[in-house]
């Protein structure tokens, strides 16, 4: 038994939600018709919404529509209905909202209502029935300026209202910057049926050209690396686009894309000063390696010549001059060996500093902030502050 009650409650909740959504659809369509000065379709839409959800806001909108239509066709029945609805609104809304307006409008039409009721000889106490409803379709959309058609007719600005025969009908709705919608609506005898087209906006397209491997970021979200296989599909509106790559100053733009707009941008990345310095340090390290190679060769040549003289002196064939030359070459070899060691160690230190500069040159947006980089030199170390400009 409890299970049956739960199922019934859930079914009632779903049905109530469906009725509320249907009432919203008719109310929105009525508001569109009212704003367009089409008061008869507005009345029909609001009446349908009122049947589904007799809220005070719908009561007021319905009263307004009847009053406006009376000013056009002078149909007494419409003014009587407007008066009845204003009174209901004042009973339902005790304060605030649009109570003052309802009271003012009712006061304005009260003398006319009295004359009409007197002319009808005592009909004041009887409820006024809603106007007879023809079989109609109304095409509505949430997009202002959308155009719609029924059964292939000419496109007109929504809301589009037409008298039709009961049964299915083809509806088309389109708007600039939105995908066109084709749908089918079924007309019902003596009712206004609203065909609501919920248009979906077309995204903008951004074709971004950048150096291979650069990371592309849109609104803080990574979108992939260049080159991209196809343009980026982005919602219409403002976007912040950034392109970053290690060793290059970041590129960024703020842009606004219209619905369905196609835009192409070329993101030119400029190599950072830090990267240029790193390459210069690598060149310096290479020069030190080359210099250490030269001093090494000189060292080996001096050692070889000194060894030959040493052999000659040891065999008893050397002279005083040979001994002096041997000592000179030995000293030269020792000096150049030391120079080779110092130059090679310096090359390693400079190369390490260049590697740090290279690998710490991380991708980021262009700014004036700097990077602190450790440095190594023969016999010590320190730090360097590198900034981009």
Short mmCIF file of C-alpha atoms in Angstrom, two decimals:
data_model
loop_
_atom_site.label_atom_id
_atom_site.label_comp_id
_atom_site.label_asym_id
_atom_site.label_seq_id
_atom_site.Cartn_x
_atom_site.Cartn_y
_atom_site.Cartn_z
CA UNK A 1 0.00 0.00 0.00
CA UNK A 2 2.82 2.38 0.92
CA UNK A 3 4.52 1.57 -2.38
CA UNK A 4 1.38 2.48 -4.31
CA UNK A 5 1.12 5.82 -2.45
CA UNK A 6 4.76 6.63 -3.23
CA UNK A 7 4.24 5.84 -6.92
CA UNK A 8 1.12 8.02 -7.01
CA UNK A 9 2.96 10.89 -5.32
CA UNK A 10 5.84 10.64 -7.80
CA UNK A 11 3.42 10.55 -10.73
CA UNK A 12 1.61 13.61 -9.34
CA UNK A 13 4.93 15.48 -8.93
CA UNK A 14 5.97 14.69 -12.51
CA UNK A 15 2.57 15.72 -13.87
CA UNK A 16 2.71 18.96 -11.87
CA UNK A 17 6.20 19.74 -13.19
CA UNK A 18 5.03 19.07 -16.75
CA UNK A 19 2.03 21.37 -16.26
CA UNK A 20 4.26 24.11 -14.87
CA UNK A 21 6.62 23.84 -17.86
CA UNK A 22 3.69 23.91 -20.27
CA UNK A 23 2.28 26.96 -18.49
CA UNK A 24 5.66 28.68 -18.79
CA UNK A 25 5.71 27.97 -22.53
CA UNK A 26 2.28 29.51 -23.05
CA UNK A 27 3.07 32.46 -20.79
CA UNK A 28 6.31 33.24 -22.67
CA UNK A 29 4.48 32.98 -26.00
CA UNK A 30 1.75 35.29 -24.70
CA UNK A 31 4.31 37.82 -23.54
CA UNK A 32 5.93 37.78 -27.00
CA UNK A 33 2.56 38.36 -28.65
CA UNK A 34 1.70 41.11 -26.15
CA UNK A 35 5.00 42.92 -26.77
CA UNK A 36 4.33 42.69 -30.52
CA UNK A 37 0.88 44.25 -30.09
CA UNK A 38 -0.89 41.01 -31.01
CA UNK A 39 -3.37 41.01 -28.14
CA UNK A 40 -5.77 38.32 -29.36
CA UNK A 41 -3.01 35.67 -29.58
CA UNK A 42 -1.69 36.97 -26.26
CA UNK A 43 -5.13 36.42 -24.71
CA UNK A 44 -5.30 32.89 -26.08
CA UNK A 45 -1.80 32.06 -24.79
CA UNK A 46 -2.39 33.53 -21.35
CA UNK A 47 -5.74 31.74 -21.06
CA UNK A 48 -3.99 28.40 -21.73
CA UNK A 49 -1.31 29.24 -19.17
CA UNK A 50 -4.03 30.29 -16.69
CA UNK A 51 -5.80 26.93 -17.03
CA UNK A 52 -2.55 25.11 -16.25
CA UNK A 53 -1.28 27.42 -13.49
CA UNK A 54 -3.62 30.21 -12.31
CA UNK A 55 -0.89 32.35 -10.81
CA UNK A 56 -1.30 36.03 -10.03
CA UNK A 57 1.28 37.08 -12.65
CA UNK A 58 -0.73 35.29 -15.36
CA UNK A 59 -3.98 36.81 -14.06
CA UNK A 60 -2.53 40.31 -14.38
CA UNK A 61 -1.08 39.66 -17.87
CA UNK A 62 -4.42 38.30 -19.02
CA UNK A 63 -6.31 41.32 -17.65
CA UNK A 64 -3.90 43.65 -19.43
CA UNK A 65 -4.35 41.82 -22.74
CA UNK A 66 -8.15 41.96 -22.54
CA UNK A 67 -8.06 45.68 -21.68
CA UNK A 68 -5.69 46.46 -24.57
CA UNK A 69 -7.78 44.45 -27.05
CA UNK A 70 -10.95 46.26 -25.92
CA UNK A 71 -9.30 49.55 -26.85
CA UNK A 72 -8.99 48.16 -30.39
CA UNK A 73 -12.31 46.41 -31.08
CA UNK A 74 -14.57 47.88 -28.34
CA UNK A 75 -15.92 44.42 -27.54
CA UNK A 76 -17.72 44.81 -24.19
CA UNK A 77 -17.13 41.17 -23.33
CA UNK A 78 -13.37 41.75 -23.28
CA UNK A 79 -13.62 44.71 -20.93
CA UNK A 80 -15.88 42.74 -18.59
CA UNK A 81 -13.36 39.92 -18.56
CA UNK A 82 -10.55 42.40 -17.86
CA UNK A 83 -12.49 43.81 -14.89
CA UNK A 84 -13.14 40.35 -13.53
CA UNK A 85 -9.43 39.46 -13.76
CA UNK A 86 -8.24 42.71 -12.15
CA UNK A 87 -10.59 42.02 -9.21
CA UNK A 88 -9.26 38.49 -8.88
CA UNK A 89 -5.70 39.80 -8.90
CA UNK A 90 -6.50 42.28 -6.13
CA UNK A 91 -8.06 39.49 -4.05
CA UNK A 92 -5.05 37.20 -4.57
CA UNK A 93 -2.33 39.81 -4.04
CA UNK A 94 -2.82 41.58 -0.74
CA UNK A 95 0.19 43.89 -1.09
CA UNK A 96 3.16 44.65 -3.31
CA UNK A 97 3.86 43.21 -6.75
CA UNK A 98 1.62 45.01 -9.29
CA UNK A 99 -1.33 45.61 -7.00
CA UNK A 100 -1.17 49.41 -7.38
CA UNK A 101 -1.25 49.12 -11.18
CA UNK A 102 -4.17 46.68 -11.08
CA UNK A 103 -6.13 49.02 -8.80
CA UNK A 104 -5.39 52.00 -11.05
CA UNK A 105 -6.40 50.19 -14.27
CA UNK A 106 -9.56 48.85 -12.62
CA UNK A 107 -10.41 52.36 -11.45
CA UNK A 108 -9.98 53.69 -14.99
CA UNK A 109 -12.34 51.15 -16.55
CA UNK A 110 -14.85 51.01 -13.65
CA UNK A 111 -17.21 53.68 -15.13
CA UNK A 112 -17.32 51.81 -18.44
CA UNK A 113 -17.94 48.52 -16.66
CA UNK A 114 -20.89 50.02 -14.80
CA UNK A 115 -22.43 51.29 -18.05
CA UNK A 116 -21.94 47.91 -19.75
CA UNK A 117 -23.43 46.04 -16.80
CA UNK A 118 -26.43 48.42 -16.63
CA UNK A 119 -26.98 47.98 -20.34
CA UNK A 120 -26.96 44.23 -19.85
CA UNK A 121 -29.66 44.60 -17.15
CA UNK A 122 -28.16 42.96 -14.11
CA UNK A 123 -25.46 40.83 -15.62
CA UNK A 124 -22.81 42.18 -13.27
CA UNK A 125 -22.80 39.17 -11.00
CA UNK A 126 -22.24 36.61 -13.70
CA UNK A 127 -18.74 35.41 -14.62
CA UNK A 128 -17.53 36.35 -18.07
CA UNK A 129 -16.48 33.41 -20.21
CA UNK A 130 -13.21 33.58 -22.14
CA UNK A 131 -13.51 34.40 -25.82
CA UNK A 132 -14.13 31.57 -28.25
CA UNK A 133 -10.83 30.15 -29.47
CA UNK A 134 -10.25 29.27 -33.15
CA UNK A 135 -7.88 26.47 -34.16
CA UNK A 136 -4.49 28.17 -34.28
CA UNK A 137 -0.75 27.61 -34.17
CA UNK A 138 1.64 30.12 -32.66
CA UNK A 139 5.37 29.92 -33.37
CA UNK A 140 7.50 31.40 -30.59
CA UNK A 141 11.19 31.54 -29.72
CA UNK A 142 13.34 32.81 -26.88
CA UNK A 143 15.42 34.80 -29.40
CA UNK A 144 14.22 38.29 -30.17
CA UNK A 145 14.14 38.90 -33.92
CA UNK A 146 13.81 35.22 -34.81
CA UNK A 147 11.67 34.47 -37.86
CA UNK A 148 9.29 31.59 -38.30
CA UNK A 149 6.98 30.01 -40.85
CA UNK A 150 4.18 27.45 -40.88
CA UNK A 151 3.83 24.85 -43.62
CA UNK A 152 6.39 26.51 -45.88
CA UNK A 153 4.85 29.96 -45.74
CA UNK A 154 6.90 33.16 -45.79
CA UNK A 155 9.16 33.79 -42.82
CA UNK A 156 7.88 36.44 -40.42
CA UNK A 157 9.17 37.77 -37.13
CA UNK A 158 7.95 35.68 -34.22
CA UNK A 159 5.46 35.29 -32.78
CA UNK A 160 3.80 33.92 -35.92
CA UNK A 161 0.11 33.08 -35.48
CA UNK A 162 -2.02 31.34 -38.08
CA UNK A 163 -5.47 29.75 -38.30
CA UNK A 164 -4.90 26.14 -39.31
CA UNK A 165 -6.70 22.84 -39.62
CA UNK A 166 -6.40 20.29 -36.83
CA UNK A 167 -3.48 17.91 -37.31
CA UNK A 168 0.28 18.02 -37.89
CA UNK A 169 2.00 21.04 -39.40
CA UNK A 170 5.60 21.81 -40.30
CA UNK A 171 7.28 24.72 -38.56
CA UNK A 172 10.60 26.38 -39.32
CA UNK A 173 12.38 28.97 -37.15
CA UNK A 174 15.66 30.72 -37.88
CA UNK A 175 17.70 33.62 -36.56
CA UNK A 176 21.04 35.12 -37.49
CA UNK A 177 23.82 33.40 -35.58
CA UNK A 178 21.64 30.42 -34.60
CA UNK A 179 21.05 26.98 -36.07
CA UNK A 180 17.77 26.72 -37.99
CA UNK A 181 15.15 24.48 -36.38
CA UNK A 182 12.56 22.42 -38.24
CA UNK A 183 9.87 20.82 -36.11
CA UNK A 184 6.36 19.43 -36.29
CA UNK A 185 3.46 20.81 -34.28
CA UNK A 186 -0.01 19.25 -34.01
CA UNK A 187 -2.94 21.67 -34.05
CA UNK A 188 -5.97 20.86 -31.87
CA UNK A 189 -9.55 21.82 -32.66
CA UNK A 190 -10.60 25.13 -31.04
CA UNK A 191 -7.29 25.60 -29.24
CA UNK A 192 -4.17 27.68 -29.59
CA UNK A 193 -1.10 25.41 -29.70
CA UNK A 194 2.29 27.02 -29.15
CA UNK A 195 5.26 25.61 -31.07
CA UNK A 196 8.24 26.81 -29.06
CA UNK A 197 11.56 26.75 -30.90
CA UNK A 198 14.56 26.74 -28.58
CA UNK A 199 17.26 27.98 -30.90
CA UNK A 200 20.87 27.00 -30.29
CA UNK A 201 23.51 29.60 -31.07
CA UNK A 202 26.24 28.86 -33.56
CA UNK A 203 29.73 28.82 -32.06
CA UNK A 204 32.48 31.05 -33.35
CA UNK A 205 35.52 29.50 -35.04
CA UNK A 206 39.10 30.55 -34.36
CA UNK A 207 41.85 29.39 -36.72
CA UNK A 208 45.09 29.96 -34.82
CA UNK A 209 48.47 29.71 -36.50
CA UNK A 210 51.50 29.24 -34.23
CA UNK A 211 54.96 27.65 -34.22
CA UNK A 212 54.86 23.86 -33.97
CA UNK A 213 54.78 22.58 -30.41
CA UNK A 214 53.40 25.78 -28.89
CA UNK A 215 50.65 25.24 -26.31
CA UNK A 216 47.35 26.99 -26.97
CA UNK A 217 45.27 28.10 -23.99
CA UNK A 218 41.78 29.64 -24.18
CA UNK A 219 40.16 31.13 -21.08
CA UNK A 220 42.67 29.29 -18.91
CA UNK A 221 41.93 25.89 -20.48
CA UNK A 222 44.59 24.04 -22.54
CA UNK A 223 43.29 23.39 -26.05
CA UNK A 224 46.23 21.42 -27.48
CA UNK A 225 49.50 22.11 -29.24
CA UNK A 226 50.12 23.74 -32.59
CA UNK A 227 49.48 22.95 -35.31
CA UNK A 228 45.83 22.22 -34.58
CA UNK A 229 44.03 19.99 -37.04
CA UNK A 230 40.99 22.26 -37.28
CA UNK A 231 39.77 25.67 -36.05
CA UNK A 232 38.76 25.99 -32.40
CA UNK A 233 35.01 26.02 -31.82
CA UNK A 234 34.22 28.64 -29.15
CA UNK A 235 30.98 30.07 -27.73
CA UNK A 236 30.13 33.58 -28.84
CA UNK A 237 31.46 36.27 -26.53
CA UNK A 238 34.76 37.40 -25.04
CA UNK A 239 37.72 35.04 -24.82
CA UNK A 240 41.32 35.31 -23.66
CA UNK A 241 43.68 33.40 -25.95
CA UNK A 242 47.30 32.68 -25.01
CA UNK A 243 50.06 30.81 -26.84
CA UNK A 244 53.19 29.75 -24.96
CA UNK A 245 56.31 27.77 -25.80
CA UNK A 246 59.50 27.11 -23.88
CA UNK A 247 62.11 29.70 -24.73
CA UNK A 248 59.67 32.20 -26.20
CA UNK A 249 57.83 35.21 -24.84
CA UNK A 250 54.14 34.40 -24.45
CA UNK A 251 51.56 35.71 -26.92
CA UNK A 252 48.06 36.65 -25.83
CA UNK A 253 44.98 38.39 -27.14
CA UNK A 254 41.54 39.24 -25.83
CA UNK A 255 38.94 38.93 -28.54
CA UNK A 256 35.17 38.89 -28.96
CA UNK A 257 33.60 36.35 -31.29
CA UNK A 258 30.13 36.85 -32.72
CA UNK A 259 27.79 33.90 -33.21
CA UNK A 260 28.94 31.93 -36.25
CA UNK A 261 31.94 34.21 -36.85
CA UNK A 262 35.13 32.73 -38.32
CA UNK A 263 38.35 34.45 -37.23
CA UNK A 264 41.99 33.72 -38.13
CA UNK A 265 44.95 34.83 -36.01
CA UNK A 266 48.72 34.45 -36.40
CA UNK A 267 50.46 34.04 -33.04
CA UNK A 268 54.04 35.13 -33.63
CA UNK A 269 56.30 34.04 -30.76
CA UNK A 270 59.53 35.93 -30.09
CA UNK A 271 62.52 34.14 -28.55
CA UNK A 272 63.23 35.28 -25.00
CA UNK A 273 66.37 37.10 -23.93
CA UNK A 274 67.00 34.24 -21.51
CA UNK A 275 67.04 31.75 -24.36
CA UNK A 276 69.36 33.97 -26.39
CA UNK A 277 71.66 34.28 -23.39
CA UNK A 278 71.59 30.49 -22.97
CA UNK A 279 72.69 30.01 -26.58
CA UNK A 280 75.43 32.62 -26.06
CA UNK A 281 76.61 30.76 -22.95
CA UNK A 282 76.69 27.51 -24.92
CA UNK A 283 78.85 29.23 -27.55
CA UNK A 284 81.14 30.47 -24.76
CA UNK A 285 81.36 26.95 -23.33
CA UNK A 286 82.25 25.64 -26.78
CA UNK A 287 84.96 28.27 -27.15
CA UNK A 288 86.44 27.22 -23.80
CA UNK A 289 86.41 23.57 -24.88
CA UNK A 290 88.19 24.55 -28.10
CA UNK A 291 90.72 26.60 -26.15
CA UNK A 292 91.32 23.69 -23.74
CA UNK A 293 91.89 21.43 -26.75
CA UNK A 294 94.49 23.82 -28.16
CA UNK A 295 96.31 24.15 -24.83
CA UNK A 296 96.15 20.38 -24.47
CA UNK A 297 97.81 19.91 -27.84
CA UNK A 298 100.53 22.45 -26.93
CA UNK A 299 101.00 20.61 -23.62
CA UNK A 300 101.44 17.26 -25.37
CA UNK A 301 103.87 18.71 -27.93
CA UNK A 302 106.00 20.33 -25.19
CA UNK A 303 106.00 17.12 -23.18
CA UNK A 304 107.03 15.10 -26.24
CA UNK A 305 109.90 17.47 -27.11
CA UNK A 306 111.06 17.53 -23.48
CA UNK A 307 110.99 13.72 -23.39
CA UNK A 308 113.19 13.54 -26.52
CA UNK A 309 115.75 15.88 -24.98
CA UNK A 310 115.65 13.93 -21.74
CA UNK A 311 116.50 10.73 -23.62
CA UNK A 312 119.35 12.50 -25.44
CA UNK A 313 120.79 13.89 -22.17
CA UNK A 314 120.48 10.53 -20.43
CA UNK A 315 122.54 8.92 -23.29
CA UNK A 316 125.39 11.33 -22.65
CA UNK A 317 124.91 13.24 -25.86
CA UNK A 318 123.21 16.30 -24.45
CA UNK A 319 124.71 19.73 -24.12
CA UNK A 320 124.17 22.53 -21.67
CA UNK A 321 121.81 24.16 -24.15
CA UNK A 322 119.84 20.89 -24.45
CA UNK A 323 119.41 20.80 -20.67
CA UNK A 324 118.19 24.42 -20.61
CA UNK A 325 115.74 23.72 -23.45
CA UNK A 326 114.49 20.59 -21.66
CA UNK A 327 113.74 22.58 -18.53
CA UNK A 328 111.96 25.26 -20.54
CA UNK A 329 109.77 22.69 -22.36
CA UNK A 330 108.95 20.89 -19.11
CA UNK A 331 107.83 24.16 -17.54
CA UNK A 332 105.80 25.00 -20.63
CA UNK A 333 104.11 21.61 -20.59
CA UNK A 334 103.21 22.04 -16.92
CA UNK A 335 101.77 25.52 -17.52
CA UNK A 336 99.68 24.38 -20.47
CA UNK A 337 98.45 21.30 -18.58
CA UNK A 338 97.18 23.59 -15.84
CA UNK A 339 95.59 25.90 -18.44
CA UNK A 340 93.90 22.93 -20.09
CA UNK A 341 92.42 21.80 -16.79
CA UNK A 342 91.19 25.28 -15.91
CA UNK A 343 89.71 25.89 -19.36
CA UNK A 344 87.96 22.51 -19.43
CA UNK A 345 86.54 22.99 -15.93
CA UNK A 346 85.38 26.45 -16.96
CA UNK A 347 83.74 24.98 -20.07
CA UNK A 348 81.86 22.49 -17.87
CA UNK A 349 80.75 25.24 -15.47
CA UNK A 350 79.67 27.60 -18.24
CA UNK A 351 77.90 24.75 -20.05
CA UNK A 352 76.04 23.85 -16.85
CA UNK A 353 74.96 27.48 -16.42
CA UNK A 354 73.76 27.53 -20.04
CA UNK A 355 71.80 24.30 -19.47
CA UNK A 356 70.12 25.83 -16.41
CA UNK A 357 69.25 28.96 -18.36
CA UNK A 358 67.87 26.80 -21.17
CA UNK A 359 65.75 24.42 -19.11
CA UNK A 360 64.51 27.01 -16.63
CA UNK A 361 63.20 29.14 -19.48
CA UNK A 362 59.67 27.85 -18.92
CA UNK A 363 56.71 28.77 -21.12
CA UNK A 364 54.55 31.56 -19.72
CA UNK A 365 52.67 34.62 -20.78
CA UNK A 366 54.71 37.70 -21.61
CA UNK A 367 55.37 39.87 -18.57
CA UNK A 368 58.13 41.80 -16.87
CA UNK A 369 58.81 39.32 -14.09
CA UNK A 370 62.24 37.78 -13.82
CA UNK A 371 63.74 34.40 -13.07
CA UNK A 372 66.48 33.66 -10.54
CA UNK A 373 68.94 31.19 -12.04
CA UNK A 374 71.83 29.53 -10.16
CA UNK A 375 75.24 29.97 -11.77
CA UNK A 376 78.44 27.97 -11.46
CA UNK A 377 81.93 29.30 -12.16
CA UNK A 378 85.39 27.84 -11.50
CA UNK A 379 86.05 28.06 -7.81
CA UNK A 380 82.58 29.23 -6.74
CA UNK A 381 78.92 29.82 -7.52
CA UNK A 382 76.09 32.31 -7.24
CA UNK A 383 72.81 33.34 -8.79
CA UNK A 384 71.70 35.50 -11.69
CA UNK A 385 68.41 37.41 -12.12
CA UNK A 386 67.15 37.01 -15.67
CA UNK A 387 64.23 39.09 -16.92
CA UNK A 388 62.42 39.13 -20.27
CA UNK A 389 62.16 42.27 -22.34
#
